[in-house]
PDB file of C-alpha atoms in Angstrom:
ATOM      1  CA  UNK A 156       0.000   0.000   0.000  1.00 62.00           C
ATOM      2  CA  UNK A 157       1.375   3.418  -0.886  1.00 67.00           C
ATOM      3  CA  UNK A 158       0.429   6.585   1.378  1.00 71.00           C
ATOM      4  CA  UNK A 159       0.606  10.056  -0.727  1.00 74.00           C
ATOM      5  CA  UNK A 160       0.546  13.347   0.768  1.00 74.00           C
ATOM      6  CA  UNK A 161      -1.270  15.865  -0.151  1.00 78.00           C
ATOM      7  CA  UNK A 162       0.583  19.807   0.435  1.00 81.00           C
ATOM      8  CA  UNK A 163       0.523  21.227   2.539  1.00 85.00           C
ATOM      9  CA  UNK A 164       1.507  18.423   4.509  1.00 79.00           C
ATOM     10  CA  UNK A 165      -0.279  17.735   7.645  1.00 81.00           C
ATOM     11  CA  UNK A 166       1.641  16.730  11.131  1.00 83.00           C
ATOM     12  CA  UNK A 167      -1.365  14.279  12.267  1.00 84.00           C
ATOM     13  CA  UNK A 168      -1.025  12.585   8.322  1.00 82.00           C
ATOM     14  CA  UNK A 169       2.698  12.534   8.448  1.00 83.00           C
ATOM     15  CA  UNK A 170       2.960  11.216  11.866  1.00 86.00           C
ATOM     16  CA  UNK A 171       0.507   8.583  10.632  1.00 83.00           C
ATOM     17  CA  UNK A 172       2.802   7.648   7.265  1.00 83.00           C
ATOM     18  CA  UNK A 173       5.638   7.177   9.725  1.00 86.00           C
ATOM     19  CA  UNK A 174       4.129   4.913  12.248  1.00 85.00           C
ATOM     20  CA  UNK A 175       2.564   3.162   8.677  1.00 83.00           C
ATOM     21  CA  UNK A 176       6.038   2.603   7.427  1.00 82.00           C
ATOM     22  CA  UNK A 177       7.631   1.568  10.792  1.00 85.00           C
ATOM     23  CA  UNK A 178       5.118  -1.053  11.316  1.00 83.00           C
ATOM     24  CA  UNK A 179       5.959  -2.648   7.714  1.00 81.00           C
ATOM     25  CA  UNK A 180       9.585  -2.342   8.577  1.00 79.00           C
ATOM     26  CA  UNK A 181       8.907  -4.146  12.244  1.00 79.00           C
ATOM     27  CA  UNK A 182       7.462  -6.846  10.188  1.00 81.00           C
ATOM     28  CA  UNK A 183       9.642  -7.603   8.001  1.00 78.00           C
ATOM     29  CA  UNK A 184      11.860 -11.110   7.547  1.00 79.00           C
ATOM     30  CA  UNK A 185      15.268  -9.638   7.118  1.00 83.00           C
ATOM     31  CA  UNK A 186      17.226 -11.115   4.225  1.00 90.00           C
ATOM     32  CA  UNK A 187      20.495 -12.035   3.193  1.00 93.00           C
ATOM     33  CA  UNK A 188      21.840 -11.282  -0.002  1.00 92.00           C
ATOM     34  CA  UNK A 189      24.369 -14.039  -1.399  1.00 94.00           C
ATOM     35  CA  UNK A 190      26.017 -13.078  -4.496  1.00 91.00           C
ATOM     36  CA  UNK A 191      26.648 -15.258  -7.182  1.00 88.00           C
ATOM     37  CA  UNK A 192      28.309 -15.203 -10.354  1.00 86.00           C
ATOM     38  CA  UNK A 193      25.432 -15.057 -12.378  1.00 88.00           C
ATOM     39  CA  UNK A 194      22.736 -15.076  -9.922  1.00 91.00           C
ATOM     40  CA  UNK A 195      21.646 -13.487  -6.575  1.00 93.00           C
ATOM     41  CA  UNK A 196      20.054 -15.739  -4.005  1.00 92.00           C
ATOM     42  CA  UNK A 197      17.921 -14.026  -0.745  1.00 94.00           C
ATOM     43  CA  UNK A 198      17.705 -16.216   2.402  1.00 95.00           C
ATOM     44  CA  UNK A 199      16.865 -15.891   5.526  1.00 94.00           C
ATOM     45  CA  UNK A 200      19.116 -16.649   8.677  1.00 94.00           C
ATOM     46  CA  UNK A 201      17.313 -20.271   9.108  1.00 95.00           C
ATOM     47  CA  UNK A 202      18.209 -21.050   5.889  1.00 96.00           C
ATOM     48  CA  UNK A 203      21.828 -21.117   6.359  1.00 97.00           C
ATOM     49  CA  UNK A 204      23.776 -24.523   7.952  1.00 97.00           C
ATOM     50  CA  UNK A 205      27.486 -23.274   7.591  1.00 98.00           C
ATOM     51  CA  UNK A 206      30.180 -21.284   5.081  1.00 98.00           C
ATOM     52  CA  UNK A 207      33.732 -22.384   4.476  1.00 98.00           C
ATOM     53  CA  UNK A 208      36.122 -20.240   2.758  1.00 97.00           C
ATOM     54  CA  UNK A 209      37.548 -22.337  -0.272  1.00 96.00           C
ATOM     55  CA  UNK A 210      39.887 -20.824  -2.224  1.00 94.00           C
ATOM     56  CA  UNK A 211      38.736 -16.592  -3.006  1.00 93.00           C
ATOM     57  CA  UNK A 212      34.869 -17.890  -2.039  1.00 96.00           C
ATOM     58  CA  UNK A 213      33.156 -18.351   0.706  1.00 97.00           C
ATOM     59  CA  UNK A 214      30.724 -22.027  -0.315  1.00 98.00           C
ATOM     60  CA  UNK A 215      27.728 -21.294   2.126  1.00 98.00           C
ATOM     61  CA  UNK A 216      25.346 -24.635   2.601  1.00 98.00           C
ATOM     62  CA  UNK A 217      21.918 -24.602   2.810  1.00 97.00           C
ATOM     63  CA  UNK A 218      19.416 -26.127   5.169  1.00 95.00           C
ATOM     64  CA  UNK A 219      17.588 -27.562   2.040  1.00 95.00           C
ATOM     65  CA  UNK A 220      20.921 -28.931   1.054  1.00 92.00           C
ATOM     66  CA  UNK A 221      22.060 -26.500  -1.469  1.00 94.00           C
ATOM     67  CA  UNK A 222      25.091 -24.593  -1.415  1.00 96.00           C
ATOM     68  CA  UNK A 223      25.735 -20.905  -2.906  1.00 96.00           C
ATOM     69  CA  UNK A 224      29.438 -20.322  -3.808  1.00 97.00           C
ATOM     70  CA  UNK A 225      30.277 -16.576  -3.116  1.00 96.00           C
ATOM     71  CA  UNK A 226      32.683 -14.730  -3.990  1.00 93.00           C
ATOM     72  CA  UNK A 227      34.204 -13.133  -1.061  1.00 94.00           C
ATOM     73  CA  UNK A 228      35.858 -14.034   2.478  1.00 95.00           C
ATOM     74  CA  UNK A 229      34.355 -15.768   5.113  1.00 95.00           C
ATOM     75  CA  UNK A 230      35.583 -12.266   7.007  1.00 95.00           C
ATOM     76  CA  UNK A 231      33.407 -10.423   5.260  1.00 95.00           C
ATOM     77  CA  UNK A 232      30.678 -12.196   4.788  1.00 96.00           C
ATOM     78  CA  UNK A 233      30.316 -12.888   8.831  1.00 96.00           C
ATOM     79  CA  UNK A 234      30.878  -8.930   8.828  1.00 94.00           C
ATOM     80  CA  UNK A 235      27.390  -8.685   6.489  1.00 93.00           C
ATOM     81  CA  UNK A 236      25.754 -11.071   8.786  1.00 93.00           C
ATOM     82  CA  UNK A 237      27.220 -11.153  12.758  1.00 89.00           C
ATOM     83  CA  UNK A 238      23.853  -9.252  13.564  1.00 91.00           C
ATOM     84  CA  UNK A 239      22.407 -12.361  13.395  1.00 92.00           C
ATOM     85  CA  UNK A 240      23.286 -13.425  17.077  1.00 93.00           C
ATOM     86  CA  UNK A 241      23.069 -17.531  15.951  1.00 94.00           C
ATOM     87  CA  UNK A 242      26.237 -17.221  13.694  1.00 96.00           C
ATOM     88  CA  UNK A 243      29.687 -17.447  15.042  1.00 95.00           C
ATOM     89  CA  UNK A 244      33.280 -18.151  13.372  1.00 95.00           C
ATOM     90  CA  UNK A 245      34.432 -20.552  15.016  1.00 95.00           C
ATOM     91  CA  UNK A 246      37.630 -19.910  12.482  1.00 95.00           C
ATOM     92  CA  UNK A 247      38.597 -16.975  10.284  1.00 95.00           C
ATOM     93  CA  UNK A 248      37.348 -19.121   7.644  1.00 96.00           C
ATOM     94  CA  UNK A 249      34.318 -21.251   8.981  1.00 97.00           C
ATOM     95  CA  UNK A 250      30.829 -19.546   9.785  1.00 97.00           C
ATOM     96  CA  UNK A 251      28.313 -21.240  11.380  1.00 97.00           C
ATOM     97  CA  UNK A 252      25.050 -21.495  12.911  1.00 97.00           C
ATOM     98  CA  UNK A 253      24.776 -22.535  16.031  1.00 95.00           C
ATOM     99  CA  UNK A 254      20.919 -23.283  15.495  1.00 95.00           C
ATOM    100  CA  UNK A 255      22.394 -26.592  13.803  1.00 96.00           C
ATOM    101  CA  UNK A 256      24.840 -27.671  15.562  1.00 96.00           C
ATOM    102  CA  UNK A 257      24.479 -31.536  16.691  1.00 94.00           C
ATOM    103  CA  UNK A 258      27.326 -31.180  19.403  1.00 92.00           C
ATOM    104  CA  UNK A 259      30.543 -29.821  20.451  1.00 93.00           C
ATOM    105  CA  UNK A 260      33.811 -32.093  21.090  1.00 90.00           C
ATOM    106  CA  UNK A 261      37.362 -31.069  21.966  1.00 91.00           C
ATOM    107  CA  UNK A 262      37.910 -28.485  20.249  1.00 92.00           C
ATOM    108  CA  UNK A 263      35.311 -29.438  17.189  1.00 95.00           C
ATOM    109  CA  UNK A 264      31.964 -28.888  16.071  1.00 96.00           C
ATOM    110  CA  UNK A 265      29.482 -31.519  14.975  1.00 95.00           C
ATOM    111  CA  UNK A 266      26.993 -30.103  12.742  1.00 96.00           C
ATOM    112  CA  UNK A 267      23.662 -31.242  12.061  1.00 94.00           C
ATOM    113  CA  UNK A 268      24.382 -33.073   8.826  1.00 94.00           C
ATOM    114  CA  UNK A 269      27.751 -34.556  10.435  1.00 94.00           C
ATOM    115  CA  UNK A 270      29.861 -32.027   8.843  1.00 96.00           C
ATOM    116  CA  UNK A 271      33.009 -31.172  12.197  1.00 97.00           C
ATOM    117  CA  UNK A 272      34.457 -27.947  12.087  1.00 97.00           C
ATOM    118  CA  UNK A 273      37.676 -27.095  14.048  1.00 96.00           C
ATOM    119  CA  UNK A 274      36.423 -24.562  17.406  1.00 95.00           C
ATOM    120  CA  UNK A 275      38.916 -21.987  18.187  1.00 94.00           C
ATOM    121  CA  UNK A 276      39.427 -22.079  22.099  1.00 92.00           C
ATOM    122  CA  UNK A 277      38.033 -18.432  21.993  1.00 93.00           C
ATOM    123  CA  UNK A 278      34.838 -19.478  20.712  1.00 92.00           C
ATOM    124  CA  UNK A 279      34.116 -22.560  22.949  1.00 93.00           C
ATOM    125  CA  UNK A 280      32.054 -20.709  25.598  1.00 93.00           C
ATOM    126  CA  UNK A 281      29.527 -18.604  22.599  1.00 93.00           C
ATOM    127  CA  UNK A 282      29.555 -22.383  21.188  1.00 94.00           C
ATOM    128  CA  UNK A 283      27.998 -24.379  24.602  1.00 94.00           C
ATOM    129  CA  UNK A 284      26.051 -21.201  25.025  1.00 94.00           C
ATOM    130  CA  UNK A 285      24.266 -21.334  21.748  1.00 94.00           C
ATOM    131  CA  UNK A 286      24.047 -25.372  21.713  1.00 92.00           C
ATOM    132  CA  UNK A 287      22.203 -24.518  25.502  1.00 93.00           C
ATOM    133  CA  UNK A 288      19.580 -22.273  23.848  1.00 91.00           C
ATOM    134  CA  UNK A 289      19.200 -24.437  20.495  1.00 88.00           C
ATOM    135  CA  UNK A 290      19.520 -28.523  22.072  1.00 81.00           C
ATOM    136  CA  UNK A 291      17.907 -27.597  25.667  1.00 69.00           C
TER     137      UNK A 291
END
């Protein structure tokens, strides 16, 4: 729905196309862009199992078993998405989300599909915190 105003512009009508707009915006899924080659691909922060950095891109799996080969670092693309509380590196090239992770071992991540990751000892706390809120 689009919301014209007429001039003079009114306060009350204004104040009204504001709240309009910040209710749509409070509503809205955010998305994540993941550039491809040829294609651009939106998902949501569910969507996305893991990235690995391979080579100059980042190969970011899917929860519907896809994967999306970007080309960037796994530095930057955690720095597009680290908002997103669930994600963590557990490496400078790894990202992942602890929503699917199966279970933590020394120093290792188990991930839902049975893909391990190495686990920086920096990130071992954030990891048994998010496996807590995610496995409890």
């Amino acid at each position: 729905m689009v919301i014209f105003l007429d001039k003079p512009i009114k306060v009350a009508e204004l104040g009204q196309s504001i709240d309009h707009a910040l209710d749509i915006m409070s509503k809205a899924v955010p998305l994540i862009e993941l550039r491809e080659d040829e294609d651009t691909v939106y998902v949501t922060e569910p969507d996305i199992l893991y990235a690995e950095e391979e080579g100059r891109n980042v190969i970011v799996t899917l929860k519907d078993g896809r994967t999306v080969k970007v080309a960037t670092t796994a530095i930057n693309l955690f720095s597009q998405i680290e908002n997103h509380p669930t994600f963590f590196a557990p490496t400078v090239k790894t990202i992942l989300n602890g929503r699917y992770m199966e279970k933590l071992g020394f120093r290792k991540v188990i991930m839902c599909d049975g893909k391990k990751f190495a686990l920086h000892r920096d990130c071992v706390a954030y990891a048994k915190q998010l496996l807590a809120e995610y496995h409890a």
